[in-house]
mmCIF file with all atom_site columns, C-alpha atoms in Angstrom:
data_model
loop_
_atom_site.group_PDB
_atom_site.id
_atom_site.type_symbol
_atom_site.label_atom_id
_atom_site.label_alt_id
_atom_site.label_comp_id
_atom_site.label_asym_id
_atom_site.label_entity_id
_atom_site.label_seq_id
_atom_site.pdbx_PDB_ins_code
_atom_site.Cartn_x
_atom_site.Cartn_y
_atom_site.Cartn_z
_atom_site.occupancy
_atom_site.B_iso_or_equiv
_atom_site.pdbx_formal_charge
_atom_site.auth_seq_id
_atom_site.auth_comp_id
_atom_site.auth_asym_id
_atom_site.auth_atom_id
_atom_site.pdbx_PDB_model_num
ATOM 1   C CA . UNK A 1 1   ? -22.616 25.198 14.607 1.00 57.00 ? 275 UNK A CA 1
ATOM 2   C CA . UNK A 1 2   ? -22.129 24.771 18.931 1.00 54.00 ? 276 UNK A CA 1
ATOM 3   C CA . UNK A 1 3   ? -21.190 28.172 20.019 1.00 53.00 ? 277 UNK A CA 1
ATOM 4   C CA . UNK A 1 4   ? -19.574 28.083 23.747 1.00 53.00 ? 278 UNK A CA 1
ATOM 5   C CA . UNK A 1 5   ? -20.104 31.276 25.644 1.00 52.00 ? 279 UNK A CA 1
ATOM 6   C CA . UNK A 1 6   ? -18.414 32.189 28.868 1.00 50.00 ? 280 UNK A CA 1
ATOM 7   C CA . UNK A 1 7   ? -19.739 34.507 30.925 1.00 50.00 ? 281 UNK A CA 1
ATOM 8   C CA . UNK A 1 8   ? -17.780 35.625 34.493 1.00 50.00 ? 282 UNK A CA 1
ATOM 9   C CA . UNK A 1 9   ? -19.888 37.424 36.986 1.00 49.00 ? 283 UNK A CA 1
ATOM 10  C CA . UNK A 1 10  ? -17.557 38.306 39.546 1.00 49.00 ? 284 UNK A CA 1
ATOM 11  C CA . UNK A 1 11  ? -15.913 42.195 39.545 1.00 48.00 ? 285 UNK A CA 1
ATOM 12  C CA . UNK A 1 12  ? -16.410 42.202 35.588 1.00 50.00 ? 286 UNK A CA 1
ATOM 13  C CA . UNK A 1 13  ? -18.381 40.457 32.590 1.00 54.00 ? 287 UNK A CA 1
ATOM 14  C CA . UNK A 1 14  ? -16.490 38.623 30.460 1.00 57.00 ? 288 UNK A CA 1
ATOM 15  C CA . UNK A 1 15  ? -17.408 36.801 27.317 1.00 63.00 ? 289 UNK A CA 1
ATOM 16  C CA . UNK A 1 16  ? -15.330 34.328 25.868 1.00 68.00 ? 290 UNK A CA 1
ATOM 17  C CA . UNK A 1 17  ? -17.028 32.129 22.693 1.00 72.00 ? 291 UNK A CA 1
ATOM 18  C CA . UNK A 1 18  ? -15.318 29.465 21.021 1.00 75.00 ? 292 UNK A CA 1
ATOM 19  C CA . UNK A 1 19  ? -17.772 27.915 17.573 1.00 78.00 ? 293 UNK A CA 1
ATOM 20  C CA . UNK A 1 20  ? -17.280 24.862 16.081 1.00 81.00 ? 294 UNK A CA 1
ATOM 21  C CA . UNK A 1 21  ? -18.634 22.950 12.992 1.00 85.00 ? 295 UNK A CA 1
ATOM 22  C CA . UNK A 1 22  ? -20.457 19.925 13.451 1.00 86.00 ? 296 UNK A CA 1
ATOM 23  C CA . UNK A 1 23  ? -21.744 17.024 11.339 1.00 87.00 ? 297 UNK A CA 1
ATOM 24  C CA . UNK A 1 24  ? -24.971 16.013 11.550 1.00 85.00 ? 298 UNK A CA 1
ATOM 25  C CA . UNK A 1 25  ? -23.874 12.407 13.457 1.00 90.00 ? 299 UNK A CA 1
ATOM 26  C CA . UNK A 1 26  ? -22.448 14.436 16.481 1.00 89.00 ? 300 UNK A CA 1
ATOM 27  C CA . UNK A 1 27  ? -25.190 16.931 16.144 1.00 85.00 ? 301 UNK A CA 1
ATOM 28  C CA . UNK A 1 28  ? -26.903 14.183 17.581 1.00 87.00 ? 302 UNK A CA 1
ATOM 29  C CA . UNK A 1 29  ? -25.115 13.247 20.018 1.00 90.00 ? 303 UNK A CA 1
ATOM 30  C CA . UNK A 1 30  ? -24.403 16.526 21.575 1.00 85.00 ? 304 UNK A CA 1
ATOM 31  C CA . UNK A 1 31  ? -28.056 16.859 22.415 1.00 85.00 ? 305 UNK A CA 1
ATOM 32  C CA . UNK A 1 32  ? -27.738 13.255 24.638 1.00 88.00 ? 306 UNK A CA 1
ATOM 33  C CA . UNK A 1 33  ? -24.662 14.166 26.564 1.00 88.00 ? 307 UNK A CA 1
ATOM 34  C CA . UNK A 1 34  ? -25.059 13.770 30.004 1.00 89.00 ? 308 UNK A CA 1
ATOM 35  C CA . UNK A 1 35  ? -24.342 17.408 31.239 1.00 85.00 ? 309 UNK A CA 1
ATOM 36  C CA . UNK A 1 36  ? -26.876 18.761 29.065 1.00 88.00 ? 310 UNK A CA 1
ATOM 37  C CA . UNK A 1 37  ? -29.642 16.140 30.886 1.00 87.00 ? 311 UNK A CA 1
ATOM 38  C CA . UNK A 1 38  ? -30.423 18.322 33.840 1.00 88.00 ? 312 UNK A CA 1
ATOM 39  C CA . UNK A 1 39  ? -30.855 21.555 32.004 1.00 88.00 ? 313 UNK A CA 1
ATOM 40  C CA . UNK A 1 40  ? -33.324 22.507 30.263 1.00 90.00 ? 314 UNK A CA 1
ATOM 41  C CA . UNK A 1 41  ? -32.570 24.390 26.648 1.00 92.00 ? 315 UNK A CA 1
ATOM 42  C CA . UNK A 1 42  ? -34.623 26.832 25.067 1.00 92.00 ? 316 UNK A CA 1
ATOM 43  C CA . UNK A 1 43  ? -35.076 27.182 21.292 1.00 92.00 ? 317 UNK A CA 1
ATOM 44  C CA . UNK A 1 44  ? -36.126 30.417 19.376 1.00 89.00 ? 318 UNK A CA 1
ATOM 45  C CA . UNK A 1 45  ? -35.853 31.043 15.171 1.00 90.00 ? 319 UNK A CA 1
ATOM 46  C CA . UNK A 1 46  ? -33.164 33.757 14.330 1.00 90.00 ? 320 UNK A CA 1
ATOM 47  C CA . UNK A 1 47  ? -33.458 35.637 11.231 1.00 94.00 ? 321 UNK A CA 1
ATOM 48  C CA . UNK A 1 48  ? -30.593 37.757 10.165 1.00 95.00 ? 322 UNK A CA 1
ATOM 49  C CA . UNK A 1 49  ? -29.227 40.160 7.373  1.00 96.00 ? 323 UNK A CA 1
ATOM 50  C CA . UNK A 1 50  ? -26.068 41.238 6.969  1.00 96.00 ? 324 UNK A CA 1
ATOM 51  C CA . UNK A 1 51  ? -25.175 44.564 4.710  1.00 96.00 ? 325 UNK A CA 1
ATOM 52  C CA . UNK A 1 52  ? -22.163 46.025 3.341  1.00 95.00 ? 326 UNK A CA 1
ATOM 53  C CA . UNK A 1 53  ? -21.638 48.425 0.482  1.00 94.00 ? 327 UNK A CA 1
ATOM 54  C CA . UNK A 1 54  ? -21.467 46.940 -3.466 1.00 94.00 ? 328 UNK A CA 1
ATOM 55  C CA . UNK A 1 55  ? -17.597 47.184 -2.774 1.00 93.00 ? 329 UNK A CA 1
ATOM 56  C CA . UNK A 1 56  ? -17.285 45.439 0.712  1.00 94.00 ? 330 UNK A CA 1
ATOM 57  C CA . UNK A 1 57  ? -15.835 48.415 2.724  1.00 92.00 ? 331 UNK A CA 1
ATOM 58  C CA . UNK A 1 58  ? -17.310 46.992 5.683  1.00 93.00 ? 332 UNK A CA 1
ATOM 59  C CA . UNK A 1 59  ? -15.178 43.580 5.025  1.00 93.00 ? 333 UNK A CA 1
ATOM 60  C CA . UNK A 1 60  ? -11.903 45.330 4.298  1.00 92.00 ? 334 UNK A CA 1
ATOM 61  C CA . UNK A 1 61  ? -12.405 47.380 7.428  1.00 90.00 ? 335 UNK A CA 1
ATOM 62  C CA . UNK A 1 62  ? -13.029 44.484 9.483  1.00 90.00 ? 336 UNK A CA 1
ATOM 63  C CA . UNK A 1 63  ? -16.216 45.726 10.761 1.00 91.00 ? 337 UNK A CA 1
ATOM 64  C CA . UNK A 1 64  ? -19.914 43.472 10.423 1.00 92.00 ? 338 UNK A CA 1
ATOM 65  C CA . UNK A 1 65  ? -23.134 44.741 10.342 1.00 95.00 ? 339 UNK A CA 1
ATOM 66  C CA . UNK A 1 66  ? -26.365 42.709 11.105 1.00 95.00 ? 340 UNK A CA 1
ATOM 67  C CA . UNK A 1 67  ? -29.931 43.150 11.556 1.00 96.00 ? 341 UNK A CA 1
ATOM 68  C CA . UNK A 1 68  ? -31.588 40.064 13.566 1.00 95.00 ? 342 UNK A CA 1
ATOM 69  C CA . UNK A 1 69  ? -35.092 39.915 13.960 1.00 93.00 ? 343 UNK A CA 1
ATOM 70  C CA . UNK A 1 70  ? -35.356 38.214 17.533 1.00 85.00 ? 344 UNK A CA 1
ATOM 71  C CA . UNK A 1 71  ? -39.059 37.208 18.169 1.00 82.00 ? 345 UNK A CA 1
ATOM 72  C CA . UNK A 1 72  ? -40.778 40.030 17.204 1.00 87.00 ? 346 UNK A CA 1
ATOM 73  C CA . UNK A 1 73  ? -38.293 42.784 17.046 1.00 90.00 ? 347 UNK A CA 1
ATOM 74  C CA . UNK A 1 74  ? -35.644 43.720 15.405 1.00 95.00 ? 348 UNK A CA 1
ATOM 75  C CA . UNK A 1 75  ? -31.867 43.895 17.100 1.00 94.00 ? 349 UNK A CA 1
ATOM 76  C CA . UNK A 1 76  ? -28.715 45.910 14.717 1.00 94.00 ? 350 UNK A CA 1
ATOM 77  C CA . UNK A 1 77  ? -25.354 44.632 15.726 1.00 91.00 ? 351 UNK A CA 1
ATOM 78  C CA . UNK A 1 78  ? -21.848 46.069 14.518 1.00 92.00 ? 352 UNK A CA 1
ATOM 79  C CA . UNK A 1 79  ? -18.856 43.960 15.521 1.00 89.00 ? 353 UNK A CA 1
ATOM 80  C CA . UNK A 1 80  ? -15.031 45.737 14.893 1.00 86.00 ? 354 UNK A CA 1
ATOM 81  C CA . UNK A 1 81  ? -12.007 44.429 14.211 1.00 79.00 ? 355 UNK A CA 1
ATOM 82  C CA . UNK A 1 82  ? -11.014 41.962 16.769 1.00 70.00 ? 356 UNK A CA 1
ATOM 83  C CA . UNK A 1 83  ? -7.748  43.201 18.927 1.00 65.00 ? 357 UNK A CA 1
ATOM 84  C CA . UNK A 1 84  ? -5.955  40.271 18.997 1.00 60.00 ? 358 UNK A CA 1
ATOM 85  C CA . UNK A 1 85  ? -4.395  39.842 22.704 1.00 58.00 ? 359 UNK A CA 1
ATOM 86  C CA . UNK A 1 86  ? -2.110  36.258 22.689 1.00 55.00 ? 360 UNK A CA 1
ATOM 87  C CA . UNK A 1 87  ? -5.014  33.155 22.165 1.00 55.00 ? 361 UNK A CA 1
ATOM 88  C CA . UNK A 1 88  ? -7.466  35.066 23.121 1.00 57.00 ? 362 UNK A CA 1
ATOM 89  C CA . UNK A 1 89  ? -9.239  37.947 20.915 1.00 59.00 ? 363 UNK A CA 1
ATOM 90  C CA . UNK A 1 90  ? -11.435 40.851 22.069 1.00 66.00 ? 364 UNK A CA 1
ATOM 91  C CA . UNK A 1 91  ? -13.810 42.356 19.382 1.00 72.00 ? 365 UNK A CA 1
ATOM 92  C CA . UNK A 1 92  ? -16.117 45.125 20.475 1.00 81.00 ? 366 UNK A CA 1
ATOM 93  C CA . UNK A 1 93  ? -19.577 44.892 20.089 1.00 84.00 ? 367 UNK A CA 1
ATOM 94  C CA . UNK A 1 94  ? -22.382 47.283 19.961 1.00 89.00 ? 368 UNK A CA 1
ATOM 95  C CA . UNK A 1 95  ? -25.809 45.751 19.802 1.00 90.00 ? 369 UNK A CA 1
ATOM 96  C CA . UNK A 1 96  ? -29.129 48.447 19.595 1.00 92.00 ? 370 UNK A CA 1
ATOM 97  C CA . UNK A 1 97  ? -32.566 47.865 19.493 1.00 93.00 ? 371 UNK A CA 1
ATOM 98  C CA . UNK A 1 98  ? -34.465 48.930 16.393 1.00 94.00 ? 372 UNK A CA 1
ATOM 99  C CA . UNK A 1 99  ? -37.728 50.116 14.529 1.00 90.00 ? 373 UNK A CA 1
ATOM 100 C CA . UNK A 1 100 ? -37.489 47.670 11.150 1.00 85.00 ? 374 UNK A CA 1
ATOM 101 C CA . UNK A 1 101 ? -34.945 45.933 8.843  1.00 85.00 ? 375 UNK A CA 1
ATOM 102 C CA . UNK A 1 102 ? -33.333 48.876 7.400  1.00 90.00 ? 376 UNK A CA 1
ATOM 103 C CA . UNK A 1 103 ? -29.959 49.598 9.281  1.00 93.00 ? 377 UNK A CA 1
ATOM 104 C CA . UNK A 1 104 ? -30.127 52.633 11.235 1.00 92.00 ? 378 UNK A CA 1
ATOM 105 C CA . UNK A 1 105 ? -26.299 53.935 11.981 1.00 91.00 ? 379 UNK A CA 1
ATOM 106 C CA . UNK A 1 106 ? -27.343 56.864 13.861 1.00 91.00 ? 380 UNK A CA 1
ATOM 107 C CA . UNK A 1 107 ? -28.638 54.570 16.934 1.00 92.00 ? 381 UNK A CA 1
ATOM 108 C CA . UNK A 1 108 ? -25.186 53.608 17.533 1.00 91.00 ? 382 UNK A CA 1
ATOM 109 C CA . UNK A 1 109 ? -22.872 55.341 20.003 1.00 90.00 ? 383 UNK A CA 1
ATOM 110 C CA . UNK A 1 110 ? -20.188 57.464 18.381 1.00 91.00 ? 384 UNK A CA 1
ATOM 111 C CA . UNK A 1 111 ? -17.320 55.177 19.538 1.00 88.00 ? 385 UNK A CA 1
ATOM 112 C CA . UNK A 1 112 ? -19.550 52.649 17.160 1.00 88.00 ? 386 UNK A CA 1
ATOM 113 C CA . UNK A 1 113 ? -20.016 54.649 13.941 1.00 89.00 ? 387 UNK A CA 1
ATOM 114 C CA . UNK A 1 114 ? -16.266 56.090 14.247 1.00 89.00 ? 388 UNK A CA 1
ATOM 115 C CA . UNK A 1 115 ? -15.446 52.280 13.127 1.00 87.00 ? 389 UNK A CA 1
ATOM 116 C CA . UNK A 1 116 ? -17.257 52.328 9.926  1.00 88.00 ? 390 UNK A CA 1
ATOM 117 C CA . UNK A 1 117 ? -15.397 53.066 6.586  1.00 83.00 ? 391 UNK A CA 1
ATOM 118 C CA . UNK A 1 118 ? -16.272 57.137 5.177  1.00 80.00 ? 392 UNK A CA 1
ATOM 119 C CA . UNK A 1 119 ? -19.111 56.996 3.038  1.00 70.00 ? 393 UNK A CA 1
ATOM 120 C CA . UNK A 1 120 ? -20.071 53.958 4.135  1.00 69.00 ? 394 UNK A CA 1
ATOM 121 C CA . UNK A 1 121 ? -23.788 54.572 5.181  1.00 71.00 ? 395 UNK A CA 1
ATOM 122 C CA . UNK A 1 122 ? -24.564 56.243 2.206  1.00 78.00 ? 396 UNK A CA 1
ATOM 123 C CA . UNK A 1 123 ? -24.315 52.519 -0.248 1.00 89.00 ? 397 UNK A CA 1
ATOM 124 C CA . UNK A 1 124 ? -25.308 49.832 2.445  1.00 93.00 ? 398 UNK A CA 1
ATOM 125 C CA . UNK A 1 125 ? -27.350 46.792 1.049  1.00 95.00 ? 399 UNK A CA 1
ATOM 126 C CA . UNK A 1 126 ? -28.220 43.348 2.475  1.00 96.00 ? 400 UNK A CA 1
ATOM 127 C CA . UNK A 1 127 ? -25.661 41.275 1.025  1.00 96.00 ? 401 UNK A CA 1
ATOM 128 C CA . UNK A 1 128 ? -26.488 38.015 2.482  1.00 94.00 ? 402 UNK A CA 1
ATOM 129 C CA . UNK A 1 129 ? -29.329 36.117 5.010  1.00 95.00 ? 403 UNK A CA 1
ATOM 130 C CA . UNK A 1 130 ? -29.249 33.525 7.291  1.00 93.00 ? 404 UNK A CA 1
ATOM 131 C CA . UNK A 1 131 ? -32.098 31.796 8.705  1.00 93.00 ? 405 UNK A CA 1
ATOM 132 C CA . UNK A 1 132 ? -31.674 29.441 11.668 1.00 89.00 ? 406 UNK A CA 1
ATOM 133 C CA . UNK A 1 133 ? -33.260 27.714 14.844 1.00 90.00 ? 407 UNK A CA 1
ATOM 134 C CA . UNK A 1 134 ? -30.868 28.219 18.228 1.00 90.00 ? 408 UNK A CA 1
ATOM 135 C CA . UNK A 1 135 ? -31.218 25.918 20.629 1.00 90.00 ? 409 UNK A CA 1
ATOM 136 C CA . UNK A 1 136 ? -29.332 27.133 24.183 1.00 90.00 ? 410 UNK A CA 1
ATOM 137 C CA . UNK A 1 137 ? -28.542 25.694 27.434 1.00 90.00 ? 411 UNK A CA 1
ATOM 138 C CA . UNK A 1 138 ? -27.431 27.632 30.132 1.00 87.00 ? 412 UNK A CA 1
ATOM 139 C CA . UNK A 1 139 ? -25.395 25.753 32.464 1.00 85.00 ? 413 UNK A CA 1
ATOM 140 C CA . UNK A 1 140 ? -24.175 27.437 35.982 1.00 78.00 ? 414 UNK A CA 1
ATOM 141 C CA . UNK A 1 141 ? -21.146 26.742 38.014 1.00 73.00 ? 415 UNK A CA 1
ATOM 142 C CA . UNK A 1 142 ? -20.619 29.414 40.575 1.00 73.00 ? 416 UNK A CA 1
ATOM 143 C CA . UNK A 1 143 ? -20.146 33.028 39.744 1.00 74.00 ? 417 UNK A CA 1
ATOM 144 C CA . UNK A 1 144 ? -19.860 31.825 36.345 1.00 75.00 ? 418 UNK A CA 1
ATOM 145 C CA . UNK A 1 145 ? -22.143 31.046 33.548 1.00 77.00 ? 419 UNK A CA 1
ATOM 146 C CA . UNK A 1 146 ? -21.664 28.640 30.116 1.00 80.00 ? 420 UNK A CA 1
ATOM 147 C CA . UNK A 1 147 ? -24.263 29.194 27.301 1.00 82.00 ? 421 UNK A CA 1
ATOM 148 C CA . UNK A 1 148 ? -24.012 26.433 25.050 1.00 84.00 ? 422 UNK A CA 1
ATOM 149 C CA . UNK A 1 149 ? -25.961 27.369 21.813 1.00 85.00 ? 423 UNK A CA 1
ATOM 150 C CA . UNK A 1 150 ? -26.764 25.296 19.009 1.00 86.00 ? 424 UNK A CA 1
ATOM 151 C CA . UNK A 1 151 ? -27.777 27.023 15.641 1.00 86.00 ? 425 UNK A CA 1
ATOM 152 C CA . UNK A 1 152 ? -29.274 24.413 12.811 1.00 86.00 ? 426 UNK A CA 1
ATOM 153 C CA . UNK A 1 153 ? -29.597 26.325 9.722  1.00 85.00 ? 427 UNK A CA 1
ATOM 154 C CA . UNK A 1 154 ? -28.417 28.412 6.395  1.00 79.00 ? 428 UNK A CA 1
#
């Protein structure tokens, strides 16, 4: 998957990511493109697990909830329902360091657990894993900055 990441550095931070689907044929050819020649992209393994409860609240509320293991420590995200505004989409966001691989909902800010379903903390499990190598270029152009990521993996 090539994950495109804005980011705007003038009066406010902005992220805008577009992902795509590659085959393995243009996978290889994305890493020879001229652009990426002068910059030099960093790779790191990314572990994650998702959870939910048995009956998917989290899905039907829209909201995702994942534990990556970055390096040597552990990072809990929880994404809400994106607010759709035209072609563009905003979806908060709140990402929290943590101790292990067992969510910990009380680490998030209040506007954060407010999103998850009733009850919903009570009957989390892992419900699926991925396991994949990133490879990221950063690539500058003014006040602004394009992370080009490149995850290989299940």
């Amino acid at each position: 998957m090539l994950i495109l990441t804005h980011f705007y550095a003038g009066t406010a931070t902005v992220e805008i990511e577009i992902k795509f689907a590659l085959d393995a044929s243009t996978a290889r050819r994305l890493r020879r493109l001229p652009l990426l020649q002068p910059h030099k992209p960093v790779q790191r393994r990314l572990y994650s697990v998702y959870y939910d409860t048995p009956d998917f609240a989290l899905l039907h509320a829209g909201v995702a909830l994942r534990l990556r293991r970055i390096g040597t420590h552990w990072v809990q995200t929880l994404k809400a329902r994106a607010n759709s505004g035209g072609l563009l989409a905003q979806r908060p966001e709140w990402e929290i360091r943590v101790a292990g691989k067992q969510p910990n909902l009380m680490a998030l800010p209040q506007a954060a657990r407010a999103v998850l379903p009733k009850l919903a903390s009570d009957r989390l499990i892992p419900v699926f894993e991925t396991a994949f190598r990133r490879t990221v270029w950063l690539i500058g152009t003014g006040e602004s900055e394009v992370e080009l990521a490149f995850d290989q993996g299940e």
